[in-house]
Short mmCIF file of C-alpha atoms in Angstrom, two decimals:
data_model
loop_
_atom_site.label_atom_id
_atom_site.label_comp_id
_atom_site.label_asym_id
_atom_site.label_seq_id
_atom_site.Cartn_x
_atom_site.Cartn_y
_atom_site.Cartn_z
CA MET A 1 163.92 106.54 128.81
CA SER A 2 166.57 107.30 126.17
CA PRO A 3 165.83 109.16 122.89
CA ILE A 4 166.54 106.04 120.83
CA SER A 5 164.04 104.02 122.86
CA HIS A 6 161.39 106.66 122.19
CA ILE A 7 162.10 106.37 118.49
CA ILE A 8 161.97 102.57 118.49
CA LEU A 9 158.76 102.41 120.47
CA SER A 10 157.12 105.17 118.42
CA VAL A 11 157.93 103.46 115.13
CA VAL A 12 156.64 100.10 116.35
CA LEU A 13 153.43 101.52 117.78
CA LEU A 14 152.65 103.89 114.93
CA TYR A 15 153.34 101.41 112.13
CA PRO A 16 152.67 97.94 113.52
CA ALA A 17 151.46 96.56 110.21
CA LEU A 18 154.94 97.02 108.74
CA PHE A 19 156.41 94.66 111.29
CA SER A 20 153.69 92.04 111.73
CA ILE A 21 154.50 88.43 110.97
CA CYS A 22 152.83 85.22 112.07
CA ALA A 23 153.08 84.67 115.83
CA ASP A 24 154.69 81.33 116.47
CA GLY A 25 156.34 79.50 119.32
CA PHE A 26 155.24 81.65 122.25
CA GLY A 27 152.30 81.80 124.61
CA LEU A 28 151.70 80.41 128.09
CA THR A 29 153.53 78.93 131.02
CA LYS A 30 151.94 76.85 133.75
CA ARG A 31 152.21 78.45 137.19
CA SER A 32 153.70 76.41 140.01
CA GLU A 33 151.09 77.93 142.35
CA SER A 34 147.64 79.25 141.49
CA ARG A 35 147.27 83.00 141.43
CA PRO A 36 145.35 84.30 144.49
CA MET A 37 141.69 84.94 143.68
CA ASP A 38 141.79 88.36 145.31
CA ARG A 39 143.67 89.60 142.25
CA LEU A 40 140.50 89.01 140.22
CA VAL A 41 138.04 91.60 141.50
CA PHE A 42 134.42 91.08 140.52
CA GLY A 43 133.03 94.29 138.99
CA THR A 44 129.40 95.12 139.76
CA VAL A 45 128.74 98.09 137.50
CA ASN A 46 126.44 96.03 135.24
CA LEU A 47 124.56 94.17 137.97
CA PRO A 48 121.45 96.38 137.59
CA ASN A 49 121.24 95.36 133.92
CA VAL A 50 121.03 91.63 134.63
CA PRO A 51 117.29 90.78 134.41
CA GLY A 52 115.11 89.32 137.14
CA ASP A 53 116.81 87.47 139.96
CA GLY A 54 119.85 87.07 137.73
CA PRO A 55 122.08 89.45 139.70
CA LEU A 56 121.73 87.45 142.93
CA GLN A 57 122.34 84.16 141.14
CA LEU A 58 125.36 85.63 139.39
CA LEU A 59 126.78 86.70 142.75
CA ASP A 60 126.07 83.21 144.10
CA ASP A 61 127.98 81.69 141.19
CA ALA A 62 130.90 84.10 141.63
CA TYR A 63 131.15 83.39 145.35
CA GLU A 64 131.02 79.63 144.77
CA ARG A 65 133.90 79.92 142.29
CA GLY A 66 136.12 81.69 144.79
CA PHE A 67 135.59 85.34 143.90
CA CYS A 68 136.06 87.14 147.19
CA ARG A 69 136.57 90.81 146.29
CA PHE A 70 133.79 92.94 144.85
CA ASP A 71 134.13 96.39 143.30
CA LEU A 72 131.28 98.84 143.80
CA ALA A 73 130.68 102.60 143.72
CA ARG A 74 127.99 104.96 144.88
CA THR A 75 127.57 106.16 141.28
CA TYR A 76 127.02 102.66 139.80
CA GLY A 77 123.40 102.68 138.72
CA GLY A 78 122.74 105.59 141.06
CA GLY A 79 123.31 103.27 144.02
CA LYS A 80 121.54 100.24 142.51
CA SER A 81 124.67 98.08 142.37
CA GLU A 82 125.30 98.60 146.08
CA GLY A 83 121.64 97.89 146.81
CA ILE A 84 121.70 94.60 144.88
CA PHE A 85 124.94 93.53 146.52
CA GLY A 86 123.66 94.43 149.98
CA LYS A 87 120.49 92.43 149.35
CA TRP A 88 122.60 89.43 148.33
CA LEU A 89 124.85 89.79 151.37
CA LYS A 90 121.85 89.91 153.71
CA GLU A 91 119.52 87.37 152.11
CA ARG A 92 122.22 84.79 151.52
CA ASN A 93 123.62 85.35 155.02
CA ILE A 94 127.14 85.62 153.62
CA ASP A 95 129.94 85.43 156.18
CA ARG A 96 131.31 88.97 155.98
CA SER A 97 134.81 87.79 156.88
CA THR A 98 134.99 85.75 153.66
CA ILE A 99 134.64 88.70 151.30
CA GLN A 100 136.24 92.09 150.74
CA ILE A 101 134.14 95.08 149.72
CA VAL A 102 135.72 97.79 147.60
CA THR A 103 133.52 100.81 147.05
CA LYS A 104 134.06 104.37 145.88
CA GLY A 105 132.64 107.83 146.52
CA GLY A 106 133.32 111.53 146.44
CA MET A 107 131.63 112.37 143.12
CA GLY A 108 128.29 113.40 144.56
CA LYS A 109 125.61 113.46 141.86
CA ASP A 110 128.16 113.65 139.05
CA LYS A 111 128.00 110.54 136.84
CA TYR A 112 130.71 111.19 134.29
CA GLY A 113 133.68 112.89 135.96
CA ASN A 114 132.81 116.52 135.31
CA PRO A 115 135.78 118.55 136.68
CA ASP A 116 133.37 121.41 137.46
CA ARG A 117 131.02 119.31 139.60
CA GLU A 118 129.99 120.45 143.05
CA MET A 119 133.06 120.32 145.25
CA CYS A 120 133.47 117.42 147.63
CA THR A 121 133.56 118.19 151.35
CA TYR A 122 134.18 116.02 154.39
CA GLU A 123 130.46 116.18 155.13
CA SER A 124 129.41 115.14 151.63
CA LEU A 125 132.01 112.36 151.50
CA SER A 126 130.90 111.04 154.91
CA SER A 127 127.29 111.14 153.75
CA GLU A 128 128.10 109.13 150.62
CA LEU A 129 130.04 106.56 152.62
CA ASN A 130 127.22 106.21 155.15
CA ALA A 131 124.74 105.69 152.30
CA SER A 132 127.00 103.02 150.82
CA LEU A 133 127.42 101.16 154.10
CA GLU A 134 123.68 101.28 154.76
CA ALA A 135 122.90 99.90 151.29
CA LEU A 136 125.55 97.20 151.67
CA TYR A 137 124.36 96.09 155.13
CA THR A 138 127.86 96.36 156.54
CA ASP A 139 129.62 98.58 159.05
CA HIS A 140 132.80 99.09 157.06
CA ALA A 141 134.39 99.01 153.62
CA ASP A 142 137.57 96.97 153.27
CA LEU A 143 138.88 99.47 150.72
CA TYR A 144 137.29 102.87 150.13
CA MET A 145 138.39 104.90 147.13
CA LEU A 146 137.95 108.48 146.01
CA HIS A 147 136.32 107.87 142.63
CA ARG A 148 137.87 110.91 140.94
CA ASP A 149 140.43 113.52 141.83
CA ASP A 150 139.46 117.16 142.17
CA LEU A 151 142.38 119.49 141.56
CA ARG A 152 140.52 122.34 143.22
CA ILE A 153 140.90 120.56 146.57
CA PRO A 154 144.32 120.36 148.29
CA VAL A 155 145.65 116.83 148.65
CA ASP A 156 146.07 117.19 152.40
CA ASN A 157 142.30 117.73 152.75
CA PHE A 158 141.61 114.36 151.16
CA VAL A 159 144.24 112.64 153.31
CA ASN A 160 142.84 114.17 156.50
CA TRP A 161 139.30 113.10 155.59
CA MET A 162 140.22 109.53 154.71
CA ASP A 163 142.43 109.12 157.75
CA ASP A 164 139.57 110.29 159.96
CA LEU A 165 137.14 107.82 158.36
CA LYS A 166 139.63 105.04 158.97
CA ARG A 167 140.16 106.02 162.59
CA LYS A 168 136.39 105.91 163.09
CA GLY A 169 136.35 102.33 161.76
CA TYR A 170 134.26 102.99 158.66
CA ILE A 171 137.05 101.88 156.31
CA GLN A 172 139.97 99.48 156.66
CA ARG A 173 142.10 100.90 153.83
CA TRP A 174 141.76 103.84 151.50
CA GLY A 175 142.83 104.59 147.99
CA VAL A 176 142.12 106.64 144.91
CA SER A 177 140.72 106.06 141.46
CA ASN A 178 141.92 107.98 138.39
CA TRP A 179 144.52 110.06 140.18
CA SER A 180 147.85 111.01 138.64
CA LEU A 181 151.14 109.86 140.16
CA PRO A 182 152.17 113.38 141.32
CA ARG A 183 148.96 113.74 143.33
CA ILE A 184 149.27 110.23 144.78
CA HIS A 185 152.91 110.87 145.64
CA GLU A 186 151.90 114.09 147.39
CA ALA A 187 149.15 112.29 149.33
CA TYR A 188 151.47 109.46 150.33
CA THR A 189 154.21 111.83 151.49
CA TYR A 190 151.83 114.04 153.47
CA ALA A 191 150.31 111.02 155.20
CA ILE A 192 153.65 109.51 156.19
CA GLU A 193 155.06 112.82 157.40
CA ASN A 194 151.98 113.42 159.56
CA ASN A 195 151.66 109.90 160.97
CA MET A 196 148.48 109.22 159.02
CA GLU A 197 147.26 106.31 156.94
CA PRO A 198 148.66 106.59 153.39
CA PRO A 199 146.74 105.45 150.32
CA THR A 200 147.28 101.75 149.65
CA GLY A 201 145.36 101.40 146.40
CA THR A 202 144.98 103.14 143.05
CA SER A 203 142.52 102.25 140.32
CA PRO A 204 143.49 103.46 136.82
CA GLN A 205 142.51 102.19 133.40
CA LEU A 206 144.86 99.26 132.74
CA SER A 207 144.55 97.09 129.66
CA LEU A 208 146.36 95.46 126.79
CA ALA A 209 144.52 98.05 124.69
CA VAL A 210 146.33 101.37 125.14
CA PRO A 211 143.76 104.20 124.93
CA LEU A 212 144.54 106.99 122.49
CA SER A 213 142.59 109.45 124.64
CA ASP A 214 140.85 109.54 128.03
CA VAL A 215 138.19 106.84 127.88
CA TRP A 216 135.97 108.81 130.22
CA PRO A 217 136.29 112.39 131.50
CA SER A 218 138.85 112.94 134.26
CA THR A 219 140.25 109.42 134.11
CA HIS A 220 143.83 108.18 134.21
CA SER A 221 145.47 105.27 132.38
CA LEU A 222 148.57 103.14 133.05
CA SER A 223 148.25 100.99 129.92
CA CYS A 224 151.01 102.60 127.85
CA PRO A 225 154.42 100.87 128.16
CA SER A 226 155.84 104.24 129.16
CA LYS A 227 153.97 103.86 132.49
CA LEU A 228 156.02 100.88 133.68
CA GLU A 229 158.10 103.02 136.00
CA GLU A 230 154.93 104.41 137.58
CA ILE A 231 153.59 100.90 138.17
CA GLU A 232 156.92 99.97 139.78
CA TRP A 233 156.75 103.03 142.06
CA TYR A 234 153.43 101.79 143.38
CA ARG A 235 154.94 98.38 144.12
CA GLN A 236 157.82 99.94 146.03
CA HIS A 237 155.40 101.92 148.18
CA GLY A 238 152.93 99.16 148.95
CA ILE A 239 150.16 100.52 146.74
CA GLU A 240 147.91 98.06 144.90
CA VAL A 241 147.09 98.83 141.27
CA MET A 242 143.51 97.76 140.53
CA GLY A 243 142.98 98.15 136.80
CA TRP A 244 139.57 98.87 135.29
CA GLU A 245 138.39 98.12 131.73
CA ALA A 246 141.01 95.40 131.37
CA LEU A 247 139.02 94.08 128.40
CA ALA A 248 138.51 97.54 126.85
CA LYS A 249 134.71 97.31 126.88
CA GLY A 250 134.81 94.06 124.94
CA PHE A 251 137.42 95.07 122.36
CA MET A 252 139.87 92.62 123.96
CA ALA A 253 137.21 89.96 124.59
CA VAL A 254 135.32 89.58 121.31
CA PRO A 255 137.63 89.05 118.29
CA THR A 256 135.14 90.49 115.79
CA LEU A 257 133.94 93.48 117.82
CA TRP A 258 134.38 96.82 116.03
CA ARG A 259 136.45 95.53 113.12
CA GLN A 260 138.45 98.26 111.46
CA HIS A 261 136.31 98.46 108.33
CA GLU A 262 133.16 98.75 110.47
CA ILE A 263 134.17 101.92 112.33
CA HIS A 264 132.21 104.88 111.02
CA TYR A 265 134.10 107.99 109.93
CA SER A 266 132.05 110.12 112.33
CA THR A 267 133.47 108.24 115.30
CA PHE A 268 136.73 110.14 114.97
CA HIS A 269 135.72 113.19 112.96
CA GLY A 270 132.06 113.88 113.65
CA PRO A 271 130.47 115.98 116.41
CA GLU A 272 130.38 114.43 119.86
CA GLY A 273 127.07 112.97 120.98
CA GLU A 274 125.06 114.32 123.87
CA LEU A 275 126.70 113.70 127.25
CA GLY A 276 125.66 110.34 128.63
CA SER A 277 123.92 109.18 125.45
CA ASP A 278 124.61 105.80 123.83
CA LEU A 279 126.28 107.61 120.93
CA TRP A 280 128.52 109.56 123.30
CA ARG A 281 129.56 106.37 125.09
CA LEU A 282 130.29 104.52 121.84
CA GLN A 283 132.33 107.43 120.51
CA ARG A 284 134.41 107.68 123.68
CA ILE A 285 135.13 103.94 123.67
CA GLN A 286 135.97 103.64 119.98
CA ARG A 287 138.08 106.80 119.88
CA ALA A 288 140.12 105.46 122.78
CA TYR A 289 140.56 101.83 121.77
CA CYS A 290 140.07 101.44 118.00
CA THR A 291 143.62 102.32 116.95
CA PRO A 292 145.97 100.51 114.53
CA GLN A 293 148.31 99.39 117.29
CA ASN A 294 145.45 98.02 119.39
CA TYR A 295 144.10 96.07 116.43
CA GLU A 296 147.59 94.63 116.04
CA ARG A 297 147.72 93.68 119.72
CA ARG A 298 144.35 92.01 119.37
CA LYS A 299 145.55 90.12 116.29
CA ILE A 300 148.58 88.79 118.18
CA SER A 301 146.42 87.93 121.21
CA ILE A 302 143.99 85.98 119.06
CA GLN A 303 146.89 83.95 117.69
CA ILE A 304 148.25 83.28 121.20
CA ALA A 305 144.76 82.29 122.36
CA LYS A 306 144.30 79.94 119.41
CA GLU A 307 147.63 78.20 119.97
CA SER A 308 147.22 77.92 123.75
CA GLY A 309 143.57 76.94 123.95
CA LEU A 310 142.56 80.03 125.88
CA SER A 311 140.24 82.87 124.90
CA LEU A 312 141.12 86.38 123.79
CA ALA A 313 139.77 87.74 127.08
CA GLN A 314 141.97 85.40 129.11
CA VAL A 315 145.10 86.45 127.21
CA ALA A 316 144.25 90.13 127.72
CA LEU A 317 143.74 89.67 131.46
CA LEU A 318 146.98 87.72 131.81
CA TYR A 319 148.83 90.59 130.13
CA SER A 320 147.59 93.10 132.72
CA LEU A 321 148.30 90.75 135.63
CA ALA A 322 151.87 90.31 134.40
CA LYS A 323 152.57 93.94 135.33
CA GLY A 324 153.33 92.85 138.90
CA ASP A 325 152.12 90.90 141.91
CA HIS A 326 150.63 94.13 143.26
CA VAL A 327 148.35 94.41 140.21
CA SER A 328 144.75 93.21 140.24
CA VAL A 329 142.09 93.51 137.55
CA LEU A 330 138.39 94.24 137.62
CA VAL A 331 136.45 91.56 135.75
CA GLY A 332 132.83 91.95 134.78
CA ALA A 333 130.47 89.13 133.90
CA ASP A 334 126.81 88.72 133.02
CA ARG A 335 126.75 84.93 132.87
CA THR A 336 128.28 81.99 134.69
CA ALA A 337 130.39 80.94 131.70
CA HIS A 338 132.26 84.24 131.94
CA LEU A 339 133.04 83.58 135.59
CA ASP A 340 134.50 80.18 134.74
CA GLU A 341 136.56 81.77 131.97
CA MET A 342 138.00 84.38 134.32
CA ALA A 343 138.68 82.00 137.22
CA ALA A 344 140.59 79.62 134.93
CA ILE A 345 143.46 82.07 134.41
CA ARG A 346 144.65 81.54 137.98
CA ASP A 347 146.92 78.72 136.81
CA TRP A 348 148.52 80.41 133.80
CA SER A 349 150.91 83.22 132.88
CA LEU A 350 152.07 84.60 129.55
CA ASP A 351 155.68 83.83 128.74
CA GLN A 352 158.18 86.64 128.26
CA GLU A 353 158.20 86.48 124.48
CA ALA A 354 154.43 86.84 124.32
CA LEU A 355 154.56 89.80 126.72
CA ASP A 356 157.28 91.48 124.67
CA CYS A 357 155.39 90.99 121.40
CA LEU A 358 152.16 92.35 122.83
CA THR A 359 153.94 95.33 124.40
CA ALA A 360 155.60 96.19 121.09
CA ALA A 361 152.43 95.44 119.08
CA SER A 362 154.66 93.44 116.74
CA THR A 363 156.08 89.95 116.29
CA LYS A 364 159.15 90.96 114.28
CA PRO A 365 161.91 89.48 116.47
CA SER A 366 164.55 92.18 115.98
CA LEU A 367 162.24 95.04 116.87
CA VAL A 368 160.58 93.19 119.74
CA SER A 369 164.01 92.41 121.18
CA LYS A 370 165.11 96.05 121.01
CA VAL A 371 161.91 97.33 122.60
CA ALA A 372 162.00 94.66 125.31
CA THR A 373 165.60 95.51 126.16
CA GLU A 374 164.80 99.20 126.42
CA LEU A 375 161.74 98.58 128.61
CA LYS A 376 163.67 96.38 131.03
CA SER A 377 166.35 99.04 131.43
CA TRP A 378 163.95 101.71 132.71
#
C-alpha cells in the first residue's frame, strides 16, 4: 500500500465526521442466484442461555430454514453447547449427512485465551476432541479448529497432530481460529511440503465494525481494510474465512445500542474489571467497537437499511460476505425472527458504492473514490 493511500485512509477513518453527508442513491442489488446457506453458519455459543426447551426448538427452526452448518466449541458453556446440540441431533433423529459440524478445541480449561495457559499436547487435544464427539453423538467433525494459537508450540507440532486426527477419521477438515497469517502460512507450507493435510479454514473476527483493540485476549481480526490482501491470500490457497462477531456483539444490529453519549468515561480510562466479569466483558467490547469511525459506519448502514427495506444487521452481514465467496459468517440468534432475518440475505448483495462508503466510513464522493481506487490496487 502506497504512502499516499495510508494518508487518505487514515484521514478518512480518524475524522469521519468531517466528511459525512447524507447517503443517497446506493444500497442493494438483487442476486441472480441465492447465496449458499453454508455461508451462514449458525453460532451456538448462547444456546445454554435460551430458557427451557427453547434451545431445541431454536435448532429445529434453524434447520427448517435451511441452516446446515453449526459452530461449536468445547469451551462454549463449559461443554453445554455441544451437549445441547448433541441432544437435538439424537432426539430429533437428524440425518447427519444433511448438516456440517464445526467445533473447536485445544484451549483446555482456559476460557478467555490466556497465553500462559497449560500447554496443549497431542494427548490433551485428542481428549478434548473425543469429549466433543461423545457429547455431539457423532463419530467425526466436519471441520475441527484449534481455538487459539499458542506461540510456545512449533507450528509443525500442530500440523502433525491435526493430520493424524484426520487420518484416523475423527475430522474431515481442519483449521485454526485467531491465528495470524504468518503462522497459518507456515502451517500451510509445512503441510504441503510433507504431504499432509493443510489447514482449509481460519476463523478471525470479521465485521463492518473495525475493532480498535483485541476484542478478547489472544484473538485476531481481519476487519480493517488493510487486511484485504490477507483475505485474498486465503482465497488463493483454498482457505475458508469464517468470521466471528460479524454484528460486533449487537453494535451493528441494534441502532441505539451504546450511543456515543451513553458510553461511560471509565470504559476507556478506568481500571479493567475482574477477568470474566460482566464489567470486564462490557469494557472489552466497548473499547474495541465504540469508536468514531464505527459510529459513522453504523450511521451509513442505518441509512442504507432504511432506503433498502433491510435491517442494520442484514446490511452488516452483507458487508462481511462481500469480502469474497470463500468468506462465511457466524450468525447467532435467540429467537425465530432472527433466523428469518439472517436467512433473507441470501438473495441480496451490497452494491459497490455502498461497500466503498462503508469501507471509508464516509459518503463524501471524492474521498470515497480515492480510497476505493487505492484499495482495489492492492
